[in-house]
Short mmCIF file of C-alpha atoms and ligand atoms in Angstrom, two decimals:
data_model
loop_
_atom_site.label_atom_id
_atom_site.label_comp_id
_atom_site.label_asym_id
_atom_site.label_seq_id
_atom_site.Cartn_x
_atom_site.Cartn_y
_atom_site.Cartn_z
CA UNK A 18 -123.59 -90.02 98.91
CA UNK A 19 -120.67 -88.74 97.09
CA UNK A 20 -121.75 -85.17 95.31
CA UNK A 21 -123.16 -84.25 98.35
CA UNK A 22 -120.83 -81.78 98.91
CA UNK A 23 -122.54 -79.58 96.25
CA UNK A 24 -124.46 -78.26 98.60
CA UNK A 25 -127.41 -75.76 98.01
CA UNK A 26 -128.07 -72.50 99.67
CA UNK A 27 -130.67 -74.07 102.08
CA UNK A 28 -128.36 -77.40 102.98
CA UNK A 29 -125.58 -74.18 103.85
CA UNK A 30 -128.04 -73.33 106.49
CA UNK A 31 -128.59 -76.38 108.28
CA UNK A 32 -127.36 -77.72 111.42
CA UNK A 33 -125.27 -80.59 110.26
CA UNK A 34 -124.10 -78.31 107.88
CA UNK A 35 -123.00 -75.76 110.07
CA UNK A 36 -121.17 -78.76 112.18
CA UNK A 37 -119.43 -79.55 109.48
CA UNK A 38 -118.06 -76.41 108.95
CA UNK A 39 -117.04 -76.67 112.09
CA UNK A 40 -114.65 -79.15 111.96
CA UNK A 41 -114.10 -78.90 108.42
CA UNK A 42 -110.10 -78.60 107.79
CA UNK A 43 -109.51 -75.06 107.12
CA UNK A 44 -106.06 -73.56 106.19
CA UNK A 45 -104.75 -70.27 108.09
CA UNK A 46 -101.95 -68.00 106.82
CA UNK A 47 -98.93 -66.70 109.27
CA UNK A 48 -97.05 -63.39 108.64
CA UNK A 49 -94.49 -65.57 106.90
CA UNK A 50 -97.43 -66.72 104.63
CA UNK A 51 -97.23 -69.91 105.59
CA UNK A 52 -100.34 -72.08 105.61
CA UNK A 53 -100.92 -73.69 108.86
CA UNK A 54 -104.34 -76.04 109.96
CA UNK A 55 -106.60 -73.51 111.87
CA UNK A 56 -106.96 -74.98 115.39
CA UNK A 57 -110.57 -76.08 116.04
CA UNK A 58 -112.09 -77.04 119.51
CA UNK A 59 -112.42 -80.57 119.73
CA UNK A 60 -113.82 -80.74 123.61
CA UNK A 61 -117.51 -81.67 122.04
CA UNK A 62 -116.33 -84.92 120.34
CA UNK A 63 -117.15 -87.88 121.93
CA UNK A 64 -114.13 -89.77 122.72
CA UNK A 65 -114.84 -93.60 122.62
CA UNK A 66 -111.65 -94.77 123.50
CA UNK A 67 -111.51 -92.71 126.42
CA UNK A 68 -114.77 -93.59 127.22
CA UNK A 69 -113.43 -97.61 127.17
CA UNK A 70 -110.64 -97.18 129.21
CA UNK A 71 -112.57 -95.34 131.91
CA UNK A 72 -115.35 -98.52 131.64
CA UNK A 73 -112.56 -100.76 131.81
CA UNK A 74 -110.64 -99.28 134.67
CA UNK A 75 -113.72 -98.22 137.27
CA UNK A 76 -116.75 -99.63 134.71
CA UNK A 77 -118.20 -96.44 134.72
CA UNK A 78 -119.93 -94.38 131.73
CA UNK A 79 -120.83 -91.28 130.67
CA UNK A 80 -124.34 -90.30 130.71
CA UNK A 81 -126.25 -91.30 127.56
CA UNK A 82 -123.87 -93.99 126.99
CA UNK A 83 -124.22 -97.57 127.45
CA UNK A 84 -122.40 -100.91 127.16
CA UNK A 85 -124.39 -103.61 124.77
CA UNK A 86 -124.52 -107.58 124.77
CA UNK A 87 -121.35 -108.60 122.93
CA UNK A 88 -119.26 -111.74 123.29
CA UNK A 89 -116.57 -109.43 122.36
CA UNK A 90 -113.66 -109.04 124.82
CA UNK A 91 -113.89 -105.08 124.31
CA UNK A 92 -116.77 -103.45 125.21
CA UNK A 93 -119.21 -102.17 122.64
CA UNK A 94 -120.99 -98.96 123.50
CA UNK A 95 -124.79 -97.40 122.28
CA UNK A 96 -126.18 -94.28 122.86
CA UNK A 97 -129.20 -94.31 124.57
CA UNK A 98 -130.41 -91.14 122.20
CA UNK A 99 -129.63 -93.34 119.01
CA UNK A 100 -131.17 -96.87 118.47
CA UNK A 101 -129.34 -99.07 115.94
CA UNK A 102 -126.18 -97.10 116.81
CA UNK A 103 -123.08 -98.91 118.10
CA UNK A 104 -119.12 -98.40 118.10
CA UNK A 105 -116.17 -100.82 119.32
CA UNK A 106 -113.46 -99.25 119.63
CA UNK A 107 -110.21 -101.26 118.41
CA UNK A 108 -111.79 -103.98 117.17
CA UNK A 109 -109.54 -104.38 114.74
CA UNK A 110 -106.00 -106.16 115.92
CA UNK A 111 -103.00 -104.25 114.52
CA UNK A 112 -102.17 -107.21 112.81
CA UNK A 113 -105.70 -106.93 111.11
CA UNK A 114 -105.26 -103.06 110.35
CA UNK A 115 -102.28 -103.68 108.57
CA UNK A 116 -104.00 -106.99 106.24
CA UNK A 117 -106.76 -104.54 105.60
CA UNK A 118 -104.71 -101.31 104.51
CA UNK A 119 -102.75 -103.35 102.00
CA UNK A 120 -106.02 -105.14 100.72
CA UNK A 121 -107.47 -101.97 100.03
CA UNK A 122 -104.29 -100.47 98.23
CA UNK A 123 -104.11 -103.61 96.31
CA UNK A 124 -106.41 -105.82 95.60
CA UNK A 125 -109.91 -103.56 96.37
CA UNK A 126 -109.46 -101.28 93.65
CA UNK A 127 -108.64 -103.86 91.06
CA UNK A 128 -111.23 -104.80 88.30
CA UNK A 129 -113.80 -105.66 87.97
CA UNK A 130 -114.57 -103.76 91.25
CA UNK A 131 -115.01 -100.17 90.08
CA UNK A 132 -112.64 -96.88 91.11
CA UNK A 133 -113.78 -93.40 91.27
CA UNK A 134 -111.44 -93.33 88.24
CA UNK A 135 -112.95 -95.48 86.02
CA UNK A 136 -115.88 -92.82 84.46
CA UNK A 137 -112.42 -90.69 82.79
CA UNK A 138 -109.77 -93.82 82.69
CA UNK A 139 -112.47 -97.10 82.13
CA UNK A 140 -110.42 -100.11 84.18
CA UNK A 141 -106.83 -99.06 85.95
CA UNK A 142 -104.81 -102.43 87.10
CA UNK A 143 -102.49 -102.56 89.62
CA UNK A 144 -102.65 -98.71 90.29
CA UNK A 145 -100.17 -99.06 93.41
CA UNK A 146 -97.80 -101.23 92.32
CA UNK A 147 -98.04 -98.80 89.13
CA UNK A 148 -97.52 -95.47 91.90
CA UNK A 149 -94.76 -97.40 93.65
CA UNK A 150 -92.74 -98.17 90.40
CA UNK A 151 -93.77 -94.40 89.49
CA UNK A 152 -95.10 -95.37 86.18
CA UNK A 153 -97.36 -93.20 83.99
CA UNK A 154 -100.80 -94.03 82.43
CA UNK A 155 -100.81 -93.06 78.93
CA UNK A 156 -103.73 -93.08 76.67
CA UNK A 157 -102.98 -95.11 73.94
CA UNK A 158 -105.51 -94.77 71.35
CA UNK A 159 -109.34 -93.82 71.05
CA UNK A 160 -111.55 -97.12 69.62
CA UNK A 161 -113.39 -97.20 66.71
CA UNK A 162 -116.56 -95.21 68.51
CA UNK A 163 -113.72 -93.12 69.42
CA UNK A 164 -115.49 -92.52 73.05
CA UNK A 165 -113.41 -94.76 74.72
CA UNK A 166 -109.75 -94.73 74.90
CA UNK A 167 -107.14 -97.35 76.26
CA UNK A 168 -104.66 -96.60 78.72
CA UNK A 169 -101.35 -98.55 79.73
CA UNK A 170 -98.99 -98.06 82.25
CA UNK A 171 -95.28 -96.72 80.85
CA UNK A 172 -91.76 -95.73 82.58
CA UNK A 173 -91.10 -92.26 82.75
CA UNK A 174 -88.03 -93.14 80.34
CA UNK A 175 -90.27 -95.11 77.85
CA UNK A 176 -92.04 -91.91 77.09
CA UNK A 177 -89.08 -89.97 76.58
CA UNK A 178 -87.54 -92.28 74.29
CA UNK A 179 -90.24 -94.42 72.51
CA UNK A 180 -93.17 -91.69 72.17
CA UNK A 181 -90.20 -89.41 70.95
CA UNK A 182 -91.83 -86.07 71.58
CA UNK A 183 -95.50 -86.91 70.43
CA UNK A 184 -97.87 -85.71 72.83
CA UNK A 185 -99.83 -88.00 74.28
CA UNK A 186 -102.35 -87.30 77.38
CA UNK A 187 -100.59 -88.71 80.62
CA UNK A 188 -100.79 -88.88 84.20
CA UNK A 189 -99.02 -90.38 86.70
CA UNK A 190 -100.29 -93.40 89.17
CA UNK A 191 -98.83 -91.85 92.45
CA UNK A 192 -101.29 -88.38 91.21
CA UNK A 193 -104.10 -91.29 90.53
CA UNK A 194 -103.49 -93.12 93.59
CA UNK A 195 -103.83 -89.97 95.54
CA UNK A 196 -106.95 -88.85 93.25
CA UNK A 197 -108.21 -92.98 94.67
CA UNK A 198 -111.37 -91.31 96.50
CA UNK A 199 -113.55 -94.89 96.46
CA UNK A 200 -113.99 -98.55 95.07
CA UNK A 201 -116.37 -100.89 94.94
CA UNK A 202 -116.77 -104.70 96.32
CA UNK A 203 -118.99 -107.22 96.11
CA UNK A 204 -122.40 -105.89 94.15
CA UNK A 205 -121.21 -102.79 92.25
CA UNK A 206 -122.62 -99.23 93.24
CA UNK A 207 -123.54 -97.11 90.34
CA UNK A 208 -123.10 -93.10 91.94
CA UNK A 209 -124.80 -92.01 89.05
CA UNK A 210 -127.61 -93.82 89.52
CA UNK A 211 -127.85 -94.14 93.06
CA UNK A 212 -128.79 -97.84 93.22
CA UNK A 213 -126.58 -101.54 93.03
CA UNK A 214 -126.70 -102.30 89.30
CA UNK A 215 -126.61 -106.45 89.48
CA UNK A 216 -125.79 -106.60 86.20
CA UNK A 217 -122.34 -105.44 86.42
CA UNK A 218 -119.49 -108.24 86.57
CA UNK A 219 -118.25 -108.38 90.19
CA UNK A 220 -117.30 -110.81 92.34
CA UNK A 221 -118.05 -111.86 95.57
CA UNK A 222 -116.61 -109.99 98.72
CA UNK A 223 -113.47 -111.47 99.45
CA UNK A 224 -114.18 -114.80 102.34
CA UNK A 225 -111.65 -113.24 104.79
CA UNK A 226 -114.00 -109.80 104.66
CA UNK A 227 -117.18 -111.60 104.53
CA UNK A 228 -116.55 -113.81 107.60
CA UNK A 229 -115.21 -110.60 109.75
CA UNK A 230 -118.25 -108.21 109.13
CA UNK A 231 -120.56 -111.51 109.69
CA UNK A 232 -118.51 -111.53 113.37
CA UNK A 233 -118.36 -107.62 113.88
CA UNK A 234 -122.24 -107.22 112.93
CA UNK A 235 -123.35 -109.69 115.36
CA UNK A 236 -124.15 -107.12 118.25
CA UNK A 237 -126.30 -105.04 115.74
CA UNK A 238 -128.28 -108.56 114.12
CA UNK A 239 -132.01 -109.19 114.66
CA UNK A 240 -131.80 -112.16 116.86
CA UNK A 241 -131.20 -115.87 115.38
CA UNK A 242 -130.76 -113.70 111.61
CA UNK A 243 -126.71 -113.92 110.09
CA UNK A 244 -125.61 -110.63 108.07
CA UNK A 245 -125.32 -111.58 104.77
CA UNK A 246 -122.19 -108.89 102.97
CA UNK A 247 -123.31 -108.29 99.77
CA UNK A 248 -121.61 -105.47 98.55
CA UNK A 249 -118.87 -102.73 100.14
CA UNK A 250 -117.39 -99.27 99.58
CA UNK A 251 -113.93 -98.44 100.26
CA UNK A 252 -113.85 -95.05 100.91
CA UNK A 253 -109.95 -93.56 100.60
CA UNK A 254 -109.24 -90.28 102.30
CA UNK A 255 -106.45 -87.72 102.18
CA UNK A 256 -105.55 -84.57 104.17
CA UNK A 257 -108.20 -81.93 103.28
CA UNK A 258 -110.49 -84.61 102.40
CA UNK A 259 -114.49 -84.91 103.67
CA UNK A 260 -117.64 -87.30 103.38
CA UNK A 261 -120.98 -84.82 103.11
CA UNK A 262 -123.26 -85.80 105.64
CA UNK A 263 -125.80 -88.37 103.73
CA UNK A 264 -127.94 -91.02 104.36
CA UNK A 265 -126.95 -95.01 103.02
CA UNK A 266 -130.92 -95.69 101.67
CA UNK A 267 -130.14 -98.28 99.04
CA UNK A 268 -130.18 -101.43 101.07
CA UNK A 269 -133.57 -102.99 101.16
CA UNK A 270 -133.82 -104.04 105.08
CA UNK A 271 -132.47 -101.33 107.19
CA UNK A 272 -132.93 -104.02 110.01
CA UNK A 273 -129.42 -105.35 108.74
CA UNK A 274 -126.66 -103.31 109.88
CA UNK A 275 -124.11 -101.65 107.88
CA UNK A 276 -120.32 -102.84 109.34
CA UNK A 277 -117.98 -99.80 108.79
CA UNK A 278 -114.56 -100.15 109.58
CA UNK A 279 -111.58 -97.17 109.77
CA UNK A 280 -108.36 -97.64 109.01
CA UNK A 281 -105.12 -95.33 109.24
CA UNK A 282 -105.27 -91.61 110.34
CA UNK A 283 -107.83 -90.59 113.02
CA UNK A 284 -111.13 -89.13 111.40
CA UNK A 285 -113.98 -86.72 113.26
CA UNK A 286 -117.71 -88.88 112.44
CA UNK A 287 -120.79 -87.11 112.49
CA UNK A 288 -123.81 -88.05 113.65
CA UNK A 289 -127.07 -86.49 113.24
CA UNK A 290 -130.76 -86.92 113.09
CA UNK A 291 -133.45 -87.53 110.26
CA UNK A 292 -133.41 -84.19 109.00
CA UNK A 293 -130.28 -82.14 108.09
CA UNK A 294 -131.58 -79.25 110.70
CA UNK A 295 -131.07 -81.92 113.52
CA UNK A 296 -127.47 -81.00 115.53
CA UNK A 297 -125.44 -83.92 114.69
CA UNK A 298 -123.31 -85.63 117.14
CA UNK A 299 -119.23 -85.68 116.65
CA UNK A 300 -116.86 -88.43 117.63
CA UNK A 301 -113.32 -89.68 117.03
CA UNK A 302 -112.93 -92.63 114.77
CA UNK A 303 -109.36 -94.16 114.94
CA UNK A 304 -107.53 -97.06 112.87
CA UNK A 305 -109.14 -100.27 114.08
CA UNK A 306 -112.49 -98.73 115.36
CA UNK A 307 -115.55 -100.45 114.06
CA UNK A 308 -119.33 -98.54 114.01
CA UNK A 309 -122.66 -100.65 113.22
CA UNK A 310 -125.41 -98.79 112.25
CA UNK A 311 -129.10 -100.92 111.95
CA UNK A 312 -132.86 -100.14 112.44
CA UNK A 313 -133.03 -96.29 113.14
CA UNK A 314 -130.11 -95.40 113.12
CA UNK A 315 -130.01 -95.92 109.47
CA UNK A 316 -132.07 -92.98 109.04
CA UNK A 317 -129.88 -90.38 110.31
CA UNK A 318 -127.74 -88.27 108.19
CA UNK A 319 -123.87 -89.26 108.81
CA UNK A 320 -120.65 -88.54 107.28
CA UNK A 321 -117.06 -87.47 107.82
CA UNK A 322 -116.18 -83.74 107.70
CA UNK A 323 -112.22 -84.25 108.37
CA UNK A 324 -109.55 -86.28 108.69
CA UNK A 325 -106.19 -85.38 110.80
CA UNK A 326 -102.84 -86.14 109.16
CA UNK A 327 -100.43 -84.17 111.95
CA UNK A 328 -98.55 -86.43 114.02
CA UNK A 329 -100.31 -85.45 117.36
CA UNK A 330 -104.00 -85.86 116.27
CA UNK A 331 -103.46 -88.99 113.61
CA UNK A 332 -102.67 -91.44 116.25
CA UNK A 333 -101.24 -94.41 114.38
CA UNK A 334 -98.00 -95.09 116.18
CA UNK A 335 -98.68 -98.77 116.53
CA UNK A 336 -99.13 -99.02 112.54
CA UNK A 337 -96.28 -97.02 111.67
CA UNK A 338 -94.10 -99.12 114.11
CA UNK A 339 -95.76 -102.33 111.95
CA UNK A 340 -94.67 -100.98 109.01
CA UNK A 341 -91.37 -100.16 109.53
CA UNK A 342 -90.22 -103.45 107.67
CA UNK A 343 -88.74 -102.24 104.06
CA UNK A 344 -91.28 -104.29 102.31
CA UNK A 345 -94.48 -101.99 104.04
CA UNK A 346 -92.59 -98.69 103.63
CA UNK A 347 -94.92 -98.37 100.84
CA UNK A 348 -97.93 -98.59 102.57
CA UNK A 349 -96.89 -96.46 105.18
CA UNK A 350 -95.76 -93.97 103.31
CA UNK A 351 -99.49 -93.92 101.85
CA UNK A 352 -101.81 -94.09 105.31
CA UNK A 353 -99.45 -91.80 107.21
CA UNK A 354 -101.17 -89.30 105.70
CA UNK A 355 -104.93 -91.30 104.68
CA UNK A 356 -107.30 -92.80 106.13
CA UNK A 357 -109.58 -95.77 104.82
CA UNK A 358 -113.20 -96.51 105.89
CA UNK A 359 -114.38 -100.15 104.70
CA UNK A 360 -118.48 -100.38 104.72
CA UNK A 361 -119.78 -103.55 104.00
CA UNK A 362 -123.83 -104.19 103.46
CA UNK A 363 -126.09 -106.73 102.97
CA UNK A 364 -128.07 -105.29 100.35
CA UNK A 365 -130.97 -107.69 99.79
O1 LIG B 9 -115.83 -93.04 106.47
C1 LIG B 9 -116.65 -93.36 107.31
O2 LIG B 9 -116.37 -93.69 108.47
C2 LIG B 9 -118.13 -93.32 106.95
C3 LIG B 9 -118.39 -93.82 105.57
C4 LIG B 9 -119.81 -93.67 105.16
O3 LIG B 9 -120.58 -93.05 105.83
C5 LIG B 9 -120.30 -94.27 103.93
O4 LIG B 9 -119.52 -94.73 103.08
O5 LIG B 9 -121.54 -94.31 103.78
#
C-alpha cells in the first residue's frame, strides 16, 4: 500500500493514475513568486453529503445511487455500479471526532503498536506530548551490535548545556510528529513484507474501537455473521500529502468489510475498478464520514490523492469550535491542517 507512489512508467499511464494527477495538490507560482494551490475542478466528485441532505429533504437520489438497510438514523448510500461499496456520511458525532483525533495523537502511535518511524528511530513514546513540550529526540548511544541505537527525549536547553557542544544526531518531535505518516493497531502490519506478522507483541484494538467498527460494519456484514476487528491502520495526513491508489489484499475473507473512518480536514477518495486502467470514481470524504468496503468492492484499486487544508475546502468548523477549550488547542492546532483515516479489519 504505502510505496505505491513509486510508480513505474506503465502505472504513469493508467487511468487511475491519470485521476490522480488530477486532483493531486499541485503548487502554482504568482508574479510575486508566491506559491499558491493550483485550482482544480472539483464538479466530478461525488458529493455524499449533498447527496444526504437532498434524500433527507425530498428523499430523492441521484442516479446510480441508492439508500441500503441500516438501523442507522442517517442514511447509508451504495452505488449500484459497485457491490460491497457503502458510505455514511457523519457517522461520527462531533463528540466522537474529537475522542478519536486525540486517540490517534496519543495513544495509537504508542508501543508496541508500530509508527512509520520506528524502521530509523526503533520505539518513540509519547511523541505528542514530546512535540507539545517541544522536546528533541537524541540518539543516545549505538548497542553493542552497534545497529541499533537508543533515543530519549531532551529540552532544547538540556542539549545546550549538558551535551556541551558534542554533536549528537537530533531531531525534534513536532518535525517527527509531522513526519507521523501511519501506525499500527491490533495485529501488527509488516510494509515490508506485505502481510500481518502474528508474532509481533501487540495488543488488542482498544474495546471502545472494537465495539464502534462492530456497529458501523453492520450494513456491510454477511447476514447473522459479527465483524470481528483484528487489526487497524491509522493513516496521518498533512497538506501535500497522498495515498497511491492500491488494493487492501491481506485479509483472508474479503466477505468481511473493512470499516474506514476520516477524521479532520476534508480528503478527495478514489474509487476505481480491478485494474489500474479502469476510470476511478472521486468523492469527498469529510471528518466523521465512515466508508465500508466488503465482497467486490474489495477488489478495486482505492486510495487518496489529496487532502485540503484551506479554510474553504477543509470544512471542520464544528471541530475547531470543539476545540477551542485551552486544553485541545493542541490538537487543533495539529488537524487544522491533517487529516486522519482509521481502517479497522478483521483479518482472519
Ligand atoms: O484514507 C483513507 O480514507 C483510505 C485509507 C486506505 O485506503 C487504506 O489505508 O487502505
Amino acid at each position: 500500500m504505502y510505496g505505491s507512489e513509486n510508480l513505474n512508467e506503465d502505472s504513469e499511464r493508467t487511468a487511475f493514475r491519470k485521476t490522480e494527477k488530477k486532483y493531486k495538490l499541485y503548487y502554482d507560482s504568482n508574479k510575486k513568486k508566491k506559491k499558491l494551490p493550483r485550482a482544480v475542478d472539483l464538479s466530478d466528485v461525488i458529493d455524499f453529503k449533498a447527496i444526504s441532505e437532498s434524500f433527507v429533504r425530498n428523499e430523492e437520489l441521484p442516479v446510480g445511487v441508492s439508500k441500503a438497510q441500516s438501523r442507522f438514523d442517517n442514511p447509508v448510500f451504495c452505488l449500484d455500479a459497485c457491490p460491497g461499496f457503502y458510505f455514511i456520511p457523519a457517522a461520527l458525532s462531533i463528540e466522537e471526532q474529537h475522542k478519536w483525533i486525540k486517540e490517534s495523537l496519543v495513544s495509537f502511535p504508542q508501543p508496541p503498536n508500530r509508527t512509520n518511524h520506528n524502521a530509523v528511530y526503533g520505539p518513540i513514546h509519547s511523541l505528542f506530548r514530546a512535540a507539545n513540550d517541544k522536546q528533541i529526540l537524541v540518539e543516545e548511544a549505538n548497542d553493542v551490535e552497534g545497529d541499533v541505537c537508543s533515543h530519549r527525549w531532551a529540552s532544547s536547553e538540556e542539549i545546550d548545556s549538558s551535551l556541551n557542544g558534542n554533536s549528537c544526531k537530533s531531531i525534534s518531535a513536532s518535525v517527527l510528529l509531522r513526519k507521523l505518516r501511519w501506525s499500527t493497531l491490533g495485529l501488527q502490519f509488516d510494509w515490508s513484507k506485505r502481510g500481518y506478522n502474528v508474532s509481533l507483541p501487540h495488543n488488542k484494538i482498544p474495546d471502545a474501537l472494537s465495539q464502534l467498527a462492530k456497529k458501523m460494519a453492520a450494513p456491510a456484514m454477511p447476514a447473522g455473521e459479527d465483524f470481528q476487528p483484528e487489526a487497524a491502520i491509522v493513516n496521518y495526513f498533512g497538506s501535500g500529502d497522498m495515498l497511491g491508489g492500491h488494493l487492501d489484499d491481506m485479509e483472508v475473507d474479503w466477505s468481511k468489510p473493512i470499516v474506514s473512518m476520516s477524521l479532520g480536514c476534508k480528503a478527495i477518495f478514489l474509487l476505481g475498478g480491478k485494474s489500474r486502467n479502469d476510470e476511478p470514481l472521486a468523492m469527498f470524504l469529510r471528518s466523521g464520514d465512515i466508508v465500508l468496503m466488503s465482497g467486490e468492492a474489495r477488489e478495486r484499486f482505492h486510495g487518496v490523492p489529496r487532502i485540503f487544508t484551506d479554510a474553504e475546502h477543509a470544512e471542520i468548523g464544528s471541530l475547531e469550535k470543539l476545540l477551542s477549550d485551552e486544553d485541545d488547542i493542541c490538537y487543533l492546532e495539529y488537524i487544522k491542517t491533517s487529516r486522519i483515516n482509521i481502517n479497522i479489519r478483521q483479518v482472519f
